Short mmCIF file of C-alpha atoms in Angstrom, two decimals:
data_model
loop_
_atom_site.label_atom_id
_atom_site.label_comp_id
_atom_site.label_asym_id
_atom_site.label_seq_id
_atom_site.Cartn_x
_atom_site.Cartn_y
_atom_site.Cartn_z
CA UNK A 1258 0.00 0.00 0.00
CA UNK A 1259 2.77 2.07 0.82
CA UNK A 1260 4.29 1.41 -2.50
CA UNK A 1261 1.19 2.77 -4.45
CA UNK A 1262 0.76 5.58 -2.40
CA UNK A 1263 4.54 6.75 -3.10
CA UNK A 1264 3.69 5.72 -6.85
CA UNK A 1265 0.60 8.04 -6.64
CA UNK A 1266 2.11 10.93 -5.45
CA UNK A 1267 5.20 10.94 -7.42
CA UNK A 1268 2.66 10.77 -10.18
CA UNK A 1269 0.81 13.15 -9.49
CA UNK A 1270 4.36 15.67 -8.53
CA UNK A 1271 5.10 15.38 -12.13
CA UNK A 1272 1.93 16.70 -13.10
CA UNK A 1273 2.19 19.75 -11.05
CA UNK A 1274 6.07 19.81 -12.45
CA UNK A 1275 4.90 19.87 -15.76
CA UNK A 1276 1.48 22.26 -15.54
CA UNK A 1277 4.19 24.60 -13.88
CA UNK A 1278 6.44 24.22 -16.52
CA UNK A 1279 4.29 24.81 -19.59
CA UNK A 1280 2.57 27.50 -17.61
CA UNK A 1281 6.26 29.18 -17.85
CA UNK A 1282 7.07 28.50 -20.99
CA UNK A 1283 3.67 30.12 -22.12
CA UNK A 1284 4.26 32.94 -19.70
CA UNK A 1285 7.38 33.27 -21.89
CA UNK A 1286 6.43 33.56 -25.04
CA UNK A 1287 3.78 36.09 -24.13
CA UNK A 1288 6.55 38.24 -23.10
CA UNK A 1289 8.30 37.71 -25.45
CA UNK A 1290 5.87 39.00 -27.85
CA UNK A 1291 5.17 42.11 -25.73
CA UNK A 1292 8.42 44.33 -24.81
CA UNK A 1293 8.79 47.40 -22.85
CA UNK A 1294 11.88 49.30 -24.27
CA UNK A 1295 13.84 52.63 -23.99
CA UNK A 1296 16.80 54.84 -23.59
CA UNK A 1297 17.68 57.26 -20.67
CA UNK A 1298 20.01 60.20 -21.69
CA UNK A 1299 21.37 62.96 -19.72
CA UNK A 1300 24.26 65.21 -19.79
CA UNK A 1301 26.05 68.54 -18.16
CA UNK A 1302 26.06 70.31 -21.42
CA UNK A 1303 27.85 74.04 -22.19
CA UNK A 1304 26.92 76.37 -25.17
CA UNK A 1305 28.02 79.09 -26.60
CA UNK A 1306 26.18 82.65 -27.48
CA UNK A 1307 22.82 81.61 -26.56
CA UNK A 1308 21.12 84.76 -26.75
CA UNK A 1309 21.63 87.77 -28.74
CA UNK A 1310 24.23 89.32 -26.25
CA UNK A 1311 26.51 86.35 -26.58
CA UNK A 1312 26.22 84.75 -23.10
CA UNK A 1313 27.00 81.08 -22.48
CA UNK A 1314 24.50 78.15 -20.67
CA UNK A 1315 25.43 75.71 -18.86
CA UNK A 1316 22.91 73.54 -18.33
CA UNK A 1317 22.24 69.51 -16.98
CA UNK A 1318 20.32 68.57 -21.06
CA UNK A 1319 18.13 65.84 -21.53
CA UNK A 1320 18.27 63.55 -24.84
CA UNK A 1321 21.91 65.28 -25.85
CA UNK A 1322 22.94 62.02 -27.74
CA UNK A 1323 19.72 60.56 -28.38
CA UNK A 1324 16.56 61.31 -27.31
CA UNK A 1325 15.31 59.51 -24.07
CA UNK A 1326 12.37 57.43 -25.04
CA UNK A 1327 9.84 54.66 -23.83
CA UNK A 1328 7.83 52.50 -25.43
CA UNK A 1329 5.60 48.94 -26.40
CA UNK A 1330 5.85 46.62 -29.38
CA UNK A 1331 4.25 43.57 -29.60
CA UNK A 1332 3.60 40.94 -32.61
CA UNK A 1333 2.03 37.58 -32.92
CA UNK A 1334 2.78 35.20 -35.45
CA UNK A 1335 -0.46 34.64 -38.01
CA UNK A 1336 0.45 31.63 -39.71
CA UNK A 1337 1.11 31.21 -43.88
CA UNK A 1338 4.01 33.70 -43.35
CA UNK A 1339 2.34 36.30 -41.96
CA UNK A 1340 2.40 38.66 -38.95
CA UNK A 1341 1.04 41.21 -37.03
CA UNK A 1342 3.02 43.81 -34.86
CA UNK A 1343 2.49 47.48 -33.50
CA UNK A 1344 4.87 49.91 -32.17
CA UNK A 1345 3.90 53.07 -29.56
CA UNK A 1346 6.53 55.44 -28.60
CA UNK A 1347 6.57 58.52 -26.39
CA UNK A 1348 9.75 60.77 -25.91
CA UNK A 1349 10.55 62.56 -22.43
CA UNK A 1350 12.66 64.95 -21.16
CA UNK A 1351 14.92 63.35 -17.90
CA UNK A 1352 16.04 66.05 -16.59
CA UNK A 1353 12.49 67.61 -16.09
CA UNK A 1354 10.59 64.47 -16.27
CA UNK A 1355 8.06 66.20 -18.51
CA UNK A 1356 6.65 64.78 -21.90
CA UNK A 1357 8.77 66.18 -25.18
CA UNK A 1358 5.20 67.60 -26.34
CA UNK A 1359 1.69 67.85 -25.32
CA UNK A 1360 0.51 67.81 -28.85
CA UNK A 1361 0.77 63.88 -28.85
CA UNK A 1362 1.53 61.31 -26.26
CA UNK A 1363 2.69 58.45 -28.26
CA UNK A 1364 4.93 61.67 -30.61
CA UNK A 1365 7.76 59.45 -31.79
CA UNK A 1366 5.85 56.40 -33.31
CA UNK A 1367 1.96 55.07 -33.61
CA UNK A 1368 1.57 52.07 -36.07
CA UNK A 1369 0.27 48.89 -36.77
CA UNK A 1370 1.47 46.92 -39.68
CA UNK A 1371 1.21 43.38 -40.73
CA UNK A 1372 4.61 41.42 -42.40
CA UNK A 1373 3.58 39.23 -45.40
CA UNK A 1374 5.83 37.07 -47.42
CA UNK A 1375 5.33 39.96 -50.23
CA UNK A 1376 6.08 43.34 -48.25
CA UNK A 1377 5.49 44.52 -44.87
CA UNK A 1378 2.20 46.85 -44.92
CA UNK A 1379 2.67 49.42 -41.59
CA UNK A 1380 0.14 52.60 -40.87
CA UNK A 1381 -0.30 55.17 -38.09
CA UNK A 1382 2.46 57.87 -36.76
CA UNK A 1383 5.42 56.36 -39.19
CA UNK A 1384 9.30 57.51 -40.37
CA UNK A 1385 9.71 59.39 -43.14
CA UNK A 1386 11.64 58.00 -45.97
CA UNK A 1387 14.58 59.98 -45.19
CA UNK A 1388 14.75 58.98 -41.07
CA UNK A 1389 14.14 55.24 -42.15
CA UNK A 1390 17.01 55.03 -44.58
CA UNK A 1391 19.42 57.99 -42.62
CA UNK A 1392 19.24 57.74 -39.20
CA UNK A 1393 18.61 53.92 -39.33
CA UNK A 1394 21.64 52.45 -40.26
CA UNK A 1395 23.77 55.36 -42.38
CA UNK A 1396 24.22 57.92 -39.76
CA UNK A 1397 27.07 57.00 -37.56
CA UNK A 1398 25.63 58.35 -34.82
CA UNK A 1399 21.74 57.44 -35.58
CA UNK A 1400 21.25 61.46 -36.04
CA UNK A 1401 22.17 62.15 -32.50
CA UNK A 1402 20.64 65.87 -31.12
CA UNK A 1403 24.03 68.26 -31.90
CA UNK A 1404 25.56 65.93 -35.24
CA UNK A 1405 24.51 66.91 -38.53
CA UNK A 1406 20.80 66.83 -38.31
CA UNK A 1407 21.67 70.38 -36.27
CA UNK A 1408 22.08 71.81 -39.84
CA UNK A 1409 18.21 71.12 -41.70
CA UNK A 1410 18.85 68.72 -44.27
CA UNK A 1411 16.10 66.65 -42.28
CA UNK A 1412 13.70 69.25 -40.71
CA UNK A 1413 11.49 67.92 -37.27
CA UNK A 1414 8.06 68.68 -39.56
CA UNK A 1415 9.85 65.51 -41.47
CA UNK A 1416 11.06 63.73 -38.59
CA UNK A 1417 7.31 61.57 -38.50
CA UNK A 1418 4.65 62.00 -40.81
CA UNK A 1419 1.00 61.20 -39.10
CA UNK A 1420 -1.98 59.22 -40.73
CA UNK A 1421 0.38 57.53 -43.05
CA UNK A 1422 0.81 54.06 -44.68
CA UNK A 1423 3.72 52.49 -46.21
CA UNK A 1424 5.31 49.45 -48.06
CA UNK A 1425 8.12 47.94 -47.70
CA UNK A 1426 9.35 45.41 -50.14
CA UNK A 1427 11.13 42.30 -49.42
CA UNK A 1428 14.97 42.12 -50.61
CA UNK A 1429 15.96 40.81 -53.80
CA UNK A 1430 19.25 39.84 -54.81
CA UNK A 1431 20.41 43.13 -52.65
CA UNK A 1432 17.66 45.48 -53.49
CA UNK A 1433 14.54 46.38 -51.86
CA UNK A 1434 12.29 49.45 -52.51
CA UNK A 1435 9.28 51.57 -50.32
CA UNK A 1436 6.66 54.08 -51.27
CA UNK A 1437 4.85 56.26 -48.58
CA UNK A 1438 1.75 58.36 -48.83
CA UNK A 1439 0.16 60.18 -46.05
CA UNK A 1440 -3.39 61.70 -46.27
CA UNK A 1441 -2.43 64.86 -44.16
CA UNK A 1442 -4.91 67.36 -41.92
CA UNK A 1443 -7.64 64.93 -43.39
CA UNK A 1444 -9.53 68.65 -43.85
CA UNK A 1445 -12.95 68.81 -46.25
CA UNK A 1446 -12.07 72.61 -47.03
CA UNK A 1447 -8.23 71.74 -47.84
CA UNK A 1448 -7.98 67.86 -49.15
CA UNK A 1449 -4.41 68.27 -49.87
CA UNK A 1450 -3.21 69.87 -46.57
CA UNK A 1451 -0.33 67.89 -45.56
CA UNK A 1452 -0.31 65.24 -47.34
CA UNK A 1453 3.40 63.69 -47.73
CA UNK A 1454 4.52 60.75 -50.72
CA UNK A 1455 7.95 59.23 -50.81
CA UNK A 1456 9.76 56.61 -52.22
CA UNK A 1457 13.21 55.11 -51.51
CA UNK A 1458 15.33 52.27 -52.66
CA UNK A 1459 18.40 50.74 -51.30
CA UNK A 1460 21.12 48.16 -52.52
CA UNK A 1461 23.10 46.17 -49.60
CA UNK A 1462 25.85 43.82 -49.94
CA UNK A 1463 28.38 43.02 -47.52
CA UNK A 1464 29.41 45.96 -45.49
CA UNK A 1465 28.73 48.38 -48.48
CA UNK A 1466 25.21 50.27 -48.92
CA UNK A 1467 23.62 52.75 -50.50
CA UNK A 1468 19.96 54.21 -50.99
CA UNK A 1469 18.13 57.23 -52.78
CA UNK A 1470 14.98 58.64 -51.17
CA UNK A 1471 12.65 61.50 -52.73
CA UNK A 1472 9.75 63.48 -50.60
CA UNK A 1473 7.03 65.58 -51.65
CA UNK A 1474 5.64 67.72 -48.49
CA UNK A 1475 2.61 69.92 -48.74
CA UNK A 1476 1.89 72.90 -46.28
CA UNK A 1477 -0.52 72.71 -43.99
CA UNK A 1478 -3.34 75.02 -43.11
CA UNK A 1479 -3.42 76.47 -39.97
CA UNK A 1480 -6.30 79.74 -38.80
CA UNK A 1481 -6.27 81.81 -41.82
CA UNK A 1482 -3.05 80.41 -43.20
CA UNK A 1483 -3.50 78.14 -45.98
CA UNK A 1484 -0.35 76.50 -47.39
CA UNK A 1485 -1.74 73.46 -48.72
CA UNK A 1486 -0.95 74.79 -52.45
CA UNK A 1487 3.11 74.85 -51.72
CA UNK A 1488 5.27 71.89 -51.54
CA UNK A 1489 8.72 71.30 -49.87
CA UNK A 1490 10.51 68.37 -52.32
CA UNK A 1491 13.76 66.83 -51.04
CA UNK A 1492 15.96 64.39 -52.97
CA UNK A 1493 18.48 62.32 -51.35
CA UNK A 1494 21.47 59.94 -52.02
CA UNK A 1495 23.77 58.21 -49.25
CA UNK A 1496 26.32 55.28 -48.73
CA UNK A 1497 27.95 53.90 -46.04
CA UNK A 1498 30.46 51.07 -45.88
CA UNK A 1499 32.36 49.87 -42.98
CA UNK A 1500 35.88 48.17 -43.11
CA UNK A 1501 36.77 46.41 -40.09
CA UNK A 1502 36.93 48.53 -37.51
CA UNK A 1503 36.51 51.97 -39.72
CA UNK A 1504 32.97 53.28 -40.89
CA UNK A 1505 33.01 55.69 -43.53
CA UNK A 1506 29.37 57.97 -44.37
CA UNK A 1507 28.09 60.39 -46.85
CA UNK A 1508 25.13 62.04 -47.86
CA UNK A 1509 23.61 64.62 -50.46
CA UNK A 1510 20.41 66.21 -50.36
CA UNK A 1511 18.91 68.81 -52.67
CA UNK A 1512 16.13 70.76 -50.76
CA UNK A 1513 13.75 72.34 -53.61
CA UNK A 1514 10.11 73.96 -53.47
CA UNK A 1515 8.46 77.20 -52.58
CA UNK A 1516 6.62 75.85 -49.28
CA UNK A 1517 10.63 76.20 -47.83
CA UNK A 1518 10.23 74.21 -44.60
CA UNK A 1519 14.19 74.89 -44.55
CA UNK A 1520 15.95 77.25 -47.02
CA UNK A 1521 16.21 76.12 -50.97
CA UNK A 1522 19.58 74.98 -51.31
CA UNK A 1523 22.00 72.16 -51.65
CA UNK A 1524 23.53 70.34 -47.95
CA UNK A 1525 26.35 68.15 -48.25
CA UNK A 1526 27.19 65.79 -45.21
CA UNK A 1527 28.94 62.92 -44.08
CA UNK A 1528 31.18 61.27 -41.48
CA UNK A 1529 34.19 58.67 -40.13
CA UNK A 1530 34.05 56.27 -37.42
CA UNK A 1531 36.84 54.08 -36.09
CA UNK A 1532 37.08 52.06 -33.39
CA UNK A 1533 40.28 52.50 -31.60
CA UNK A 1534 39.05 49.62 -29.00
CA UNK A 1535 36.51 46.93 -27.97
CA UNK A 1536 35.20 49.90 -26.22
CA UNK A 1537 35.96 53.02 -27.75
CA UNK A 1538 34.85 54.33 -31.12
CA UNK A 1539 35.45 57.96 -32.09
CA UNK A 1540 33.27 59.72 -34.52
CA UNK A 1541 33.51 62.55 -36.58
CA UNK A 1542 31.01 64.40 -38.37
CA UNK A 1543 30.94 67.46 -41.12
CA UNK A 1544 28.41 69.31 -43.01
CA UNK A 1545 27.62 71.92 -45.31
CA UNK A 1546 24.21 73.67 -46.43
CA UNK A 1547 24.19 76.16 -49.02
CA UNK A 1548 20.98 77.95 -49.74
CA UNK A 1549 19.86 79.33 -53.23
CA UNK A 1550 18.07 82.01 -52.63
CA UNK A 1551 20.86 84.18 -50.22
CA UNK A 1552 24.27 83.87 -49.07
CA UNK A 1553 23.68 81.48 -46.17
CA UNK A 1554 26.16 78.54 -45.91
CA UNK A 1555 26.11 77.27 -42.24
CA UNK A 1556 29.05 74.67 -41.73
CA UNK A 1557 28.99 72.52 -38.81
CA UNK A 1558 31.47 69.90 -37.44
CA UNK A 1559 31.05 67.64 -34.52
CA UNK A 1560 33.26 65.20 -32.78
CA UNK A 1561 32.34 62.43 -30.15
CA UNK A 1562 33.49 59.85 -28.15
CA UNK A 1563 31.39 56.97 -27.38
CA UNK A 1564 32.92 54.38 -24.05
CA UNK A 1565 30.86 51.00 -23.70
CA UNK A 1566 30.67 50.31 -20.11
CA UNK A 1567 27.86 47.75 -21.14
CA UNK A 1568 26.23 46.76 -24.05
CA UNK A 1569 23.08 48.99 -22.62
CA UNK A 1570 25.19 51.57 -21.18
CA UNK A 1571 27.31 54.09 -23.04
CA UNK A 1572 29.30 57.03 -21.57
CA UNK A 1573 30.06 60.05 -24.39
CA UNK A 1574 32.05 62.93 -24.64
CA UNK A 1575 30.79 65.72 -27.61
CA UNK A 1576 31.92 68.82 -29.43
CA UNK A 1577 30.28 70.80 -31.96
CA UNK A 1578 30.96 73.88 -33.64
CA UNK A 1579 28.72 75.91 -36.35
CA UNK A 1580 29.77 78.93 -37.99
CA UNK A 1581 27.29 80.60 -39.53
CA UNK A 1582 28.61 82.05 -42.62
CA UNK A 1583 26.01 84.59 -45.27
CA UNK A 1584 23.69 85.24 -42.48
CA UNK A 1585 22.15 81.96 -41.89
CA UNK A 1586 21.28 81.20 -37.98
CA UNK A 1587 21.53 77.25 -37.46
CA UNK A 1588 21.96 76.05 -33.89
CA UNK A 1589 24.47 73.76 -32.46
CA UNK A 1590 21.58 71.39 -31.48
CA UNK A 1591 18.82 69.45 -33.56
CA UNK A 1592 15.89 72.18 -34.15
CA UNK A 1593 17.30 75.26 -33.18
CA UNK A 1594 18.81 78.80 -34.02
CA UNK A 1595 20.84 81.10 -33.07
CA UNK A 1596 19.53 84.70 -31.67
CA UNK A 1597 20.77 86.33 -34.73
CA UNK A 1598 21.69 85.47 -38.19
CA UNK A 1599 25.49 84.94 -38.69
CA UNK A 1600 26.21 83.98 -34.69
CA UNK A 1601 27.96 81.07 -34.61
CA UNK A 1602 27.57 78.68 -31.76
CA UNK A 1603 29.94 75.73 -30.10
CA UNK A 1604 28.98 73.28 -27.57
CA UNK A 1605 30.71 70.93 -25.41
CA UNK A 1606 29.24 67.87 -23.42
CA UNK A 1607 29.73 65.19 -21.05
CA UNK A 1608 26.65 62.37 -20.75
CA UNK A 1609 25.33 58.32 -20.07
CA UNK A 1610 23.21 57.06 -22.61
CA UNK A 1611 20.87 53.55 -20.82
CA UNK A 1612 19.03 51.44 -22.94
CA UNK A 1613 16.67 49.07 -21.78
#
């Protein structure tokens, strides 16, 4: 009796050891599918003639290097090759602890797409072509907030385009395309306020790449402003190609249109990355924009040094410098200006980037 008592409950241990068990394993593939991510970013940051009198800031900066974010994505697997995800991001300011913008919670991405064996299919809050195919992956330094996106060549009005939908195409032998449209305000009285179309296409192989992206932006309309008839047109070409431990990047866009989100004009940019150690990597970054339609030709360079203490954690060390030559007014950081036109501006920082 003893025997089949012993035999019963080891039985029935094994059950509970195995409901337990694919109770985990379940419990872990749900998260797997659902993941809370983000980045932390703060710095003590100095800069130059920051108002009209010339006066320096020194200030403690959120999102110096890149901006500090949190978000959800999630997918789940369809079946026949297909799947569904979505993405929601919000940006923050750390050393405030207030949202980037009140105009939009979720202001860095809103989508929903579905992956077939044909294209992926994604709508919502989306990248426009020029942040999908320059800040991810040809950038050195993903467009970080005082590199070469300081200068215009991609303005923040292009940064995300809202009620959008786009294709991606899968990659053939090295190639794969994607067209964008974007119905705008969505406004009865002004059907074309808004609205953004672009198209890109990229060749990989190896550690070489390169891609060409055009965008069409109309104006918006906004009280009594209506600037839905002008358009903003921006062509683009890039490569990058890394050897060994060097990474070499360049960039051309042409900025065209009367709707002049940034100046007319012609920016040339690029950059070199090496790194000197497991570690360490040292970037350097230059650019020129030269407008058509006056003398402005701001020219900014920016160096930093990047020091892996983790593979989530990175400690950096940044310099920038933009003279403002013809009268043009371009900030040191991403989005801004100087108080008047042909100040020039430096900045110097020290920061900790977190991912998570």
């Amino acid at each position: 009796m003893q025997n089949t008592f012993t035999s019963c409950a080891l039985r029935i241990l094994a059950t509970f050891t195995l409901t337990l068990s694919t109770l985990s394993v379940s419990q872990a593939q749900v998260g797997s599918a659902l993941v809370l991510y983000g980045a932390v970013d703060l710095s003590l940051t100095h800069v130059s003639n920051t108002n009209a009198a010339g006066q320096d800031t020194t200030s403690i900066a959120s999102g110096s290097f890149l901006p500090s974010v949190w978000g959800i994505r999630g997918q789940e697997d369809l079946g026949g090759g297909l799947q569904a995800f979505f993405k929601l991001e919000n940006s923050f300011n750390v050393d405030t602890g207030a949202v980037t913008t009140n105009a939009s919670f979720f202001n860095r991405f809103a989508l929903l797409g579905l992956r077939t064996p044909y294209g992926t299919v994604t709508a919502g809050r989306l990248g426009s072509m020029q942040f999908d195919f320059t800040a991810m992956g040809y950038d050195l330094t993903m467009l970080d907030t005082y590199g070469i996106v300081a200068l215009g060549a991609l303005p923040p009005a292009l940064f995300k385009i809202n009620n959008a939908i786009k294709y991606e195409s899968p990659t053939w032998g090295g190639w794969r395309g994607s067209l964008m449209t974007s119905s705008g305000q969505e406004l009865p009285e002004a059907s074309g306020a808004g609205r953004y179309s672009g198209a890109a296409i990229e060749y990989a192989q190896g550690d070489f790449k390169a891609r060409a992206t055009h965008e069409v932006t109309r104006g918006n309309l906004t009280g009594t402003l209506d600037q839905s008839g002008l358009t903003d047109k921006r062509t683009s070409v890039a490569a990058r190609w890394n050897i060994d431990a060097l990474s070499l990047f360049a960039d051309y866009v042409s900025v065209q249109g009367d709707l002049r989100i940034t100046p007319r004009g012609h920016v040339w940019q690029g950059g070199v990355g090496y790194r000197i150690a497991p570690r360490w990597q040292l970037i350097g970054e230059f650019g020129v924009y030269r407008y058509s339609d006056s003398n402005g030709r701001p020219a900014l360079a920016h160096l930093i040094a990047q020091y892996d203490l983790s593979k989530r954690t990175l400690l950096y060390g940044f310099w920038t410098k933009v003279n403002n030559h013809g009268g043009s007014q371009v900030g040191a950081a991403f989005a801004t200006s100087t108080s008047k036109p042909g100040q020039s501006q430096s900045a110097l920082g020290l920061g900790v980037s977190h991912r998570f």
